[in-house]
């Protein structure tokens, strides 16, 4: 009996407090030793020692059955005065919340499994609105609680029962009402709890960011004085296989004087991990040689402020989805600090995020050495060329999805590149001699050129690389046919070929540069302006539209691209195929979508 003791529990569901039948403390909780009854001390002590040998990650994982032991002590539920058993369990962490949780087994899956394992009651205090509306209280009485097979954990649509004055309150009114009652009666308070854990330092390199700490035999741990920052790494460290950082064996780095007492001291030789450097690398990239060769002071900015204003924040970030909970999170921390320090005038480091997919093995599984399905791209670069491999990776599927590696598909991409090479390098034969191209031939080629420019530009901007490559392939086929006609060698042909190479350049830089030089164009293709598509030139002269009768396609017809609604309606009703479906019926309505379809409603 400990009348003077109390402890706080953390919960996200105050509306379930009436259903608390036990509380769980972290094994490290300071009250555990004090409240454990004599007959439970041995089993509790053994459990605490076992928990100490586990990592927080092991303790939090959902794999495996949850375990715990009863302390022998009880607490009082503040909302109803009932006794609740106090247990300890290693899935509760001292570093999260208060190191103690209230357990409501009928409405939490983990608590429910724990309660069933150890024979703890599971009273029902939340039911579905539909169940509550029946008015049948047997659905939430003790017998119903004993018969529960699963926890009812949903919030929306739940109604409070067996909860005193709060009976009948739905979510979220029940949440607010119980929270206010707890605060008014000094039994609880609202608080935002963050799931943020300590930064794990694991990916360390000798050339990582130094930790500015000095260890003095007299003064203990001493921070490097502000005026001595930044700590610079040596450039002559010995890299030998000792299993330790080279900094530990570099006397010029680690042997220093204590900044407080002047005694011989040692500098910290550990470094921060890669994530610290990658948290702000893009800031340094705006002026990579800023202050190089100069004596640095702690007041120096790590990049040229003028260049920072020009280039930052990052417009588009592309990376794996795992970065959302690691690298990008840390980058935001750094940006907030830099904002507060006046180094930047924005809040978010990245304006847009795009997560690319994963290239799988030929078997459709993630590549790994254990599966034996790892692909070495160098082998394929040697056989097909870097451009073919790059283009294939873009063509393999939607960029955000990725897909399985298919070596046979690379051959199709290689044939496309060979076709482009022939378009530029090989002189055609068998063309009509002395016959100028027709206006329609010129218009058709320019239309295809500007349609491709518009399509490829839009695909690049929206990361639709697979359809971008497909559009270039289709355009190259168009040029193969155009090369057989009198349009070859005209301004329209030159526009088409140069546009093709410019559109290819970001994805296939090597062949594009080579063919650009073969055309005697100014060096380099990668410094030229991007082609601009003309929407007027890209318009089709005629388009195919679907004719529907009562929502089903009955015919397709070609019409002028600029045909108005009246013209389209007349053309649809004049179709012989359509007339078969409306014969003997009254046309009630004709719906026209210019350029796409006509739908006839008749009965």
mmCIF file of C-alpha atoms in Angstrom, residues 280-434:
data_model
loop_
_atom_site.group_PDB
_atom_site.id
_atom_site.type_symbol
_atom_site.label_atom_id
_atom_site.label_comp_id
_atom_site.label_asym_id
_atom_site.label_seq_id
_atom_site.Cartn_x
_atom_site.Cartn_y
_atom_site.Cartn_z
ATOM 1 C CA UNK A 280 22.947 20.424 -45.590
ATOM 2 C CA UNK A 281 25.114 19.362 -48.544
ATOM 3 C CA UNK A 282 22.857 21.105 -51.045
ATOM 4 C CA UNK A 283 23.536 24.404 -49.296
ATOM 5 C CA UNK A 284 27.281 23.929 -49.743
ATOM 6 C CA UNK A 285 26.812 22.901 -53.367
ATOM 7 C CA UNK A 286 25.655 26.378 -54.398
ATOM 8 C CA UNK A 287 29.276 27.573 -53.933
ATOM 9 C CA UNK A 288 31.486 24.475 -53.527
ATOM 10 C CA UNK A 289 34.787 26.395 -53.348
ATOM 11 C CA UNK A 290 33.562 29.144 -51.028
ATOM 12 C CA UNK A 291 36.355 30.370 -48.724
ATOM 13 C CA UNK A 292 38.730 27.672 -50.045
ATOM 14 C CA UNK A 293 42.285 28.365 -48.911
ATOM 15 C CA UNK A 294 41.190 31.048 -46.463
ATOM 16 C CA UNK A 295 41.494 30.961 -42.689
ATOM 17 C CA UNK A 296 38.015 30.189 -41.440
ATOM 18 C CA UNK A 297 36.303 31.799 -38.484
ATOM 19 C CA UNK A 298 33.127 30.650 -36.725
ATOM 20 C CA UNK A 299 31.316 33.693 -38.091
ATOM 21 C CA UNK A 300 31.936 32.722 -41.716
ATOM 22 C CA UNK A 301 28.864 31.597 -43.633
ATOM 23 C CA UNK A 302 29.219 28.089 -45.117
ATOM 24 C CA UNK A 303 28.116 29.322 -48.547
ATOM 25 C CA UNK A 304 27.893 32.531 -50.517
ATOM 26 C CA UNK A 305 24.657 34.190 -49.299
ATOM 27 C CA UNK A 306 23.994 35.782 -52.693
ATOM 28 C CA UNK A 307 24.238 32.411 -54.453
ATOM 29 C CA UNK A 308 22.093 30.849 -51.751
ATOM 30 C CA UNK A 309 19.302 33.325 -52.443
ATOM 31 C CA UNK A 310 19.547 32.499 -56.125
ATOM 32 C CA UNK A 311 19.507 28.699 -55.898
ATOM 33 C CA UNK A 312 17.645 27.836 -52.698
ATOM 34 C CA UNK A 313 15.345 26.289 -51.630
ATOM 35 C CA UNK A 314 15.546 23.137 -53.761
ATOM 36 C CA UNK A 315 12.785 23.126 -56.381
ATOM 37 C CA UNK A 316 12.650 19.375 -56.904
ATOM 38 C CA UNK A 317 14.023 16.513 -54.812
ATOM 39 C CA UNK A 318 14.111 12.976 -56.168
ATOM 40 C CA UNK A 319 15.003 10.014 -53.984
ATOM 41 C CA UNK A 320 13.917 6.768 -52.381
ATOM 42 C CA UNK A 321 10.795 6.738 -50.237
ATOM 43 C CA UNK A 322 12.875 5.840 -47.157
ATOM 44 C CA UNK A 323 14.333 9.352 -47.195
ATOM 45 C CA UNK A 324 11.042 10.764 -45.937
ATOM 46 C CA UNK A 325 11.759 9.482 -42.421
ATOM 47 C CA UNK A 326 15.525 9.982 -42.352
ATOM 48 C CA UNK A 327 17.480 12.256 -44.660
ATOM 49 C CA UNK A 328 14.657 14.689 -45.437
ATOM 50 C CA UNK A 329 13.639 14.854 -41.788
ATOM 51 C CA UNK A 330 17.164 15.764 -40.740
ATOM 52 C CA UNK A 331 17.401 18.281 -43.579
ATOM 53 C CA UNK A 332 14.314 20.022 -42.223
ATOM 54 C CA UNK A 333 15.939 20.213 -38.765
ATOM 55 C CA UNK A 334 18.983 21.911 -40.223
ATOM 56 C CA UNK A 335 16.888 24.282 -42.292
ATOM 57 C CA UNK A 336 14.868 25.376 -39.247
ATOM 58 C CA UNK A 337 18.091 26.073 -37.339
ATOM 59 C CA UNK A 338 19.543 27.986 -40.289
ATOM 60 C CA UNK A 339 16.329 29.974 -40.555
ATOM 61 C CA UNK A 340 16.467 30.874 -36.868
ATOM 62 C CA UNK A 341 20.133 31.847 -37.268
ATOM 63 C CA UNK A 342 19.257 34.153 -40.153
ATOM 64 C CA UNK A 343 21.193 32.152 -42.752
ATOM 65 C CA UNK A 344 18.126 31.464 -44.908
ATOM 66 C CA UNK A 345 14.786 33.186 -45.300
ATOM 67 C CA UNK A 346 12.605 30.127 -45.967
ATOM 68 C CA UNK A 347 11.098 27.315 -43.885
ATOM 69 C CA UNK A 348 11.189 24.245 -46.108
ATOM 70 C CA UNK A 349 14.386 22.960 -47.791
ATOM 71 C CA UNK A 350 12.621 21.078 -50.609
ATOM 72 C CA UNK A 351 9.567 22.387 -52.441
ATOM 73 C CA UNK A 352 8.629 19.160 -54.250
ATOM 74 C CA UNK A 353 9.419 15.488 -53.679
ATOM 75 C CA UNK A 354 9.322 12.590 -56.133
ATOM 76 C CA UNK A 355 10.066 9.016 -55.082
ATOM 77 C CA UNK A 356 11.465 6.778 -57.787
ATOM 78 C CA UNK A 357 10.693 3.075 -57.985
ATOM 79 C CA UNK A 358 13.080 0.152 -57.692
ATOM 80 C CA UNK A 359 14.650 -1.878 -60.477
ATOM 81 C CA UNK A 360 14.061 -5.534 -59.604
ATOM 82 C CA UNK A 361 15.852 -8.660 -60.732
ATOM 83 C CA UNK A 362 14.711 -10.621 -63.774
ATOM 84 C CA UNK A 363 12.700 -12.807 -61.392
ATOM 85 C CA UNK A 364 10.695 -9.800 -60.197
ATOM 86 C CA UNK A 365 12.333 -9.892 -56.761
ATOM 87 C CA UNK A 366 14.486 -7.264 -55.098
ATOM 88 C CA UNK A 367 18.098 -7.661 -56.190
ATOM 89 C CA UNK A 368 20.318 -9.259 -53.562
ATOM 90 C CA UNK A 369 23.462 -11.351 -53.479
ATOM 91 C CA UNK A 370 21.656 -14.104 -51.585
ATOM 92 C CA UNK A 371 19.124 -14.495 -54.405
ATOM 93 C CA UNK A 372 21.820 -14.380 -57.047
ATOM 94 C CA UNK A 373 19.830 -11.931 -59.152
ATOM 95 C CA UNK A 374 22.103 -8.887 -58.932
ATOM 96 C CA UNK A 375 22.738 -7.191 -62.290
ATOM 97 C CA UNK A 376 26.034 -5.442 -62.977
ATOM 98 C CA UNK A 377 25.158 -2.568 -65.334
ATOM 99 C CA UNK A 378 28.789 -2.295 -66.468
ATOM 100 C CA UNK A 379 28.382 -5.545 -68.386
ATOM 101 C CA UNK A 380 25.474 -4.109 -70.363
ATOM 102 C CA UNK A 381 27.136 -0.726 -70.845
ATOM 103 C CA UNK A 382 30.062 -2.552 -72.421
ATOM 104 C CA UNK A 383 27.771 -4.464 -74.762
ATOM 105 C CA UNK A 384 25.096 -1.912 -75.654
ATOM 106 C CA UNK A 385 26.528 1.452 -74.594
ATOM 107 C CA UNK A 386 25.696 3.755 -71.703
ATOM 108 C CA UNK A 387 22.935 5.574 -73.599
ATOM 109 C CA UNK A 388 21.063 2.348 -74.339
ATOM 110 C CA UNK A 389 21.205 1.292 -70.685
ATOM 111 C CA UNK A 390 20.120 4.740 -69.470
ATOM 112 C CA UNK A 391 17.232 4.903 -71.926
ATOM 113 C CA UNK A 392 16.147 1.364 -71.065
ATOM 114 C CA UNK A 393 16.019 2.196 -67.353
ATOM 115 C CA UNK A 394 13.716 5.090 -68.214
ATOM 116 C CA UNK A 395 11.649 2.968 -70.597
ATOM 117 C CA UNK A 396 11.243 0.003 -68.249
ATOM 118 C CA UNK A 397 8.048 1.366 -66.685
ATOM 119 C CA UNK A 398 6.624 4.323 -64.731
ATOM 120 C CA UNK A 399 9.513 6.021 -62.930
ATOM 121 C CA UNK A 400 7.752 5.874 -59.565
ATOM 122 C CA UNK A 401 7.161 2.117 -59.894
ATOM 123 C CA UNK A 402 10.311 0.701 -61.463
ATOM 124 C CA UNK A 403 10.087 -2.866 -62.686
ATOM 125 C CA UNK A 404 12.013 -6.081 -63.402
ATOM 126 C CA UNK A 405 15.271 -6.019 -65.330
ATOM 127 C CA UNK A 406 14.808 -7.361 -68.860
ATOM 128 C CA UNK A 407 18.047 -7.660 -70.871
ATOM 129 C CA UNK A 408 16.164 -8.511 -74.053
ATOM 130 C CA UNK A 409 14.299 -5.201 -73.947
ATOM 131 C CA UNK A 410 17.597 -3.296 -74.103
ATOM 132 C CA UNK A 411 18.013 -4.577 -77.646
ATOM 133 C CA UNK A 412 14.856 -2.706 -78.646
ATOM 134 C CA UNK A 413 16.272 0.508 -77.208
ATOM 135 C CA UNK A 414 19.555 -0.129 -79.011
ATOM 136 C CA UNK A 415 17.683 -0.534 -82.315
ATOM 137 C CA UNK A 416 16.026 2.822 -81.678
ATOM 138 C CA UNK A 417 19.436 4.471 -81.217
ATOM 139 C CA UNK A 418 20.751 2.784 -84.360
ATOM 140 C CA UNK A 419 17.722 4.114 -86.238
ATOM 141 C CA UNK A 420 18.455 7.660 -85.035
ATOM 142 C CA UNK A 421 22.107 7.242 -86.055
ATOM 143 C CA UNK A 422 21.054 6.234 -89.567
ATOM 144 C CA UNK A 423 18.645 9.163 -89.820
ATOM 145 C CA UNK A 424 21.522 11.595 -89.318
ATOM 146 C CA UNK A 425 24.532 9.845 -90.829
ATOM 147 C CA UNK A 426 23.268 7.862 -93.804
ATOM 148 C CA UNK A 427 22.353 9.547 -97.069
ATOM 149 C CA UNK A 428 19.005 8.356 -98.453
ATOM 150 C CA UNK A 429 18.547 6.872 -101.908
ATOM 151 C CA UNK A 430 15.586 6.362 -104.204
ATOM 152 C CA UNK A 431 13.961 9.703 -103.453
ATOM 153 C CA UNK A 432 11.782 11.450 -106.043
ATOM 154 C CA UNK A 433 14.078 13.671 -108.105
ATOM 155 C CA UNK A 434 13.156 17.257 -108.990
#
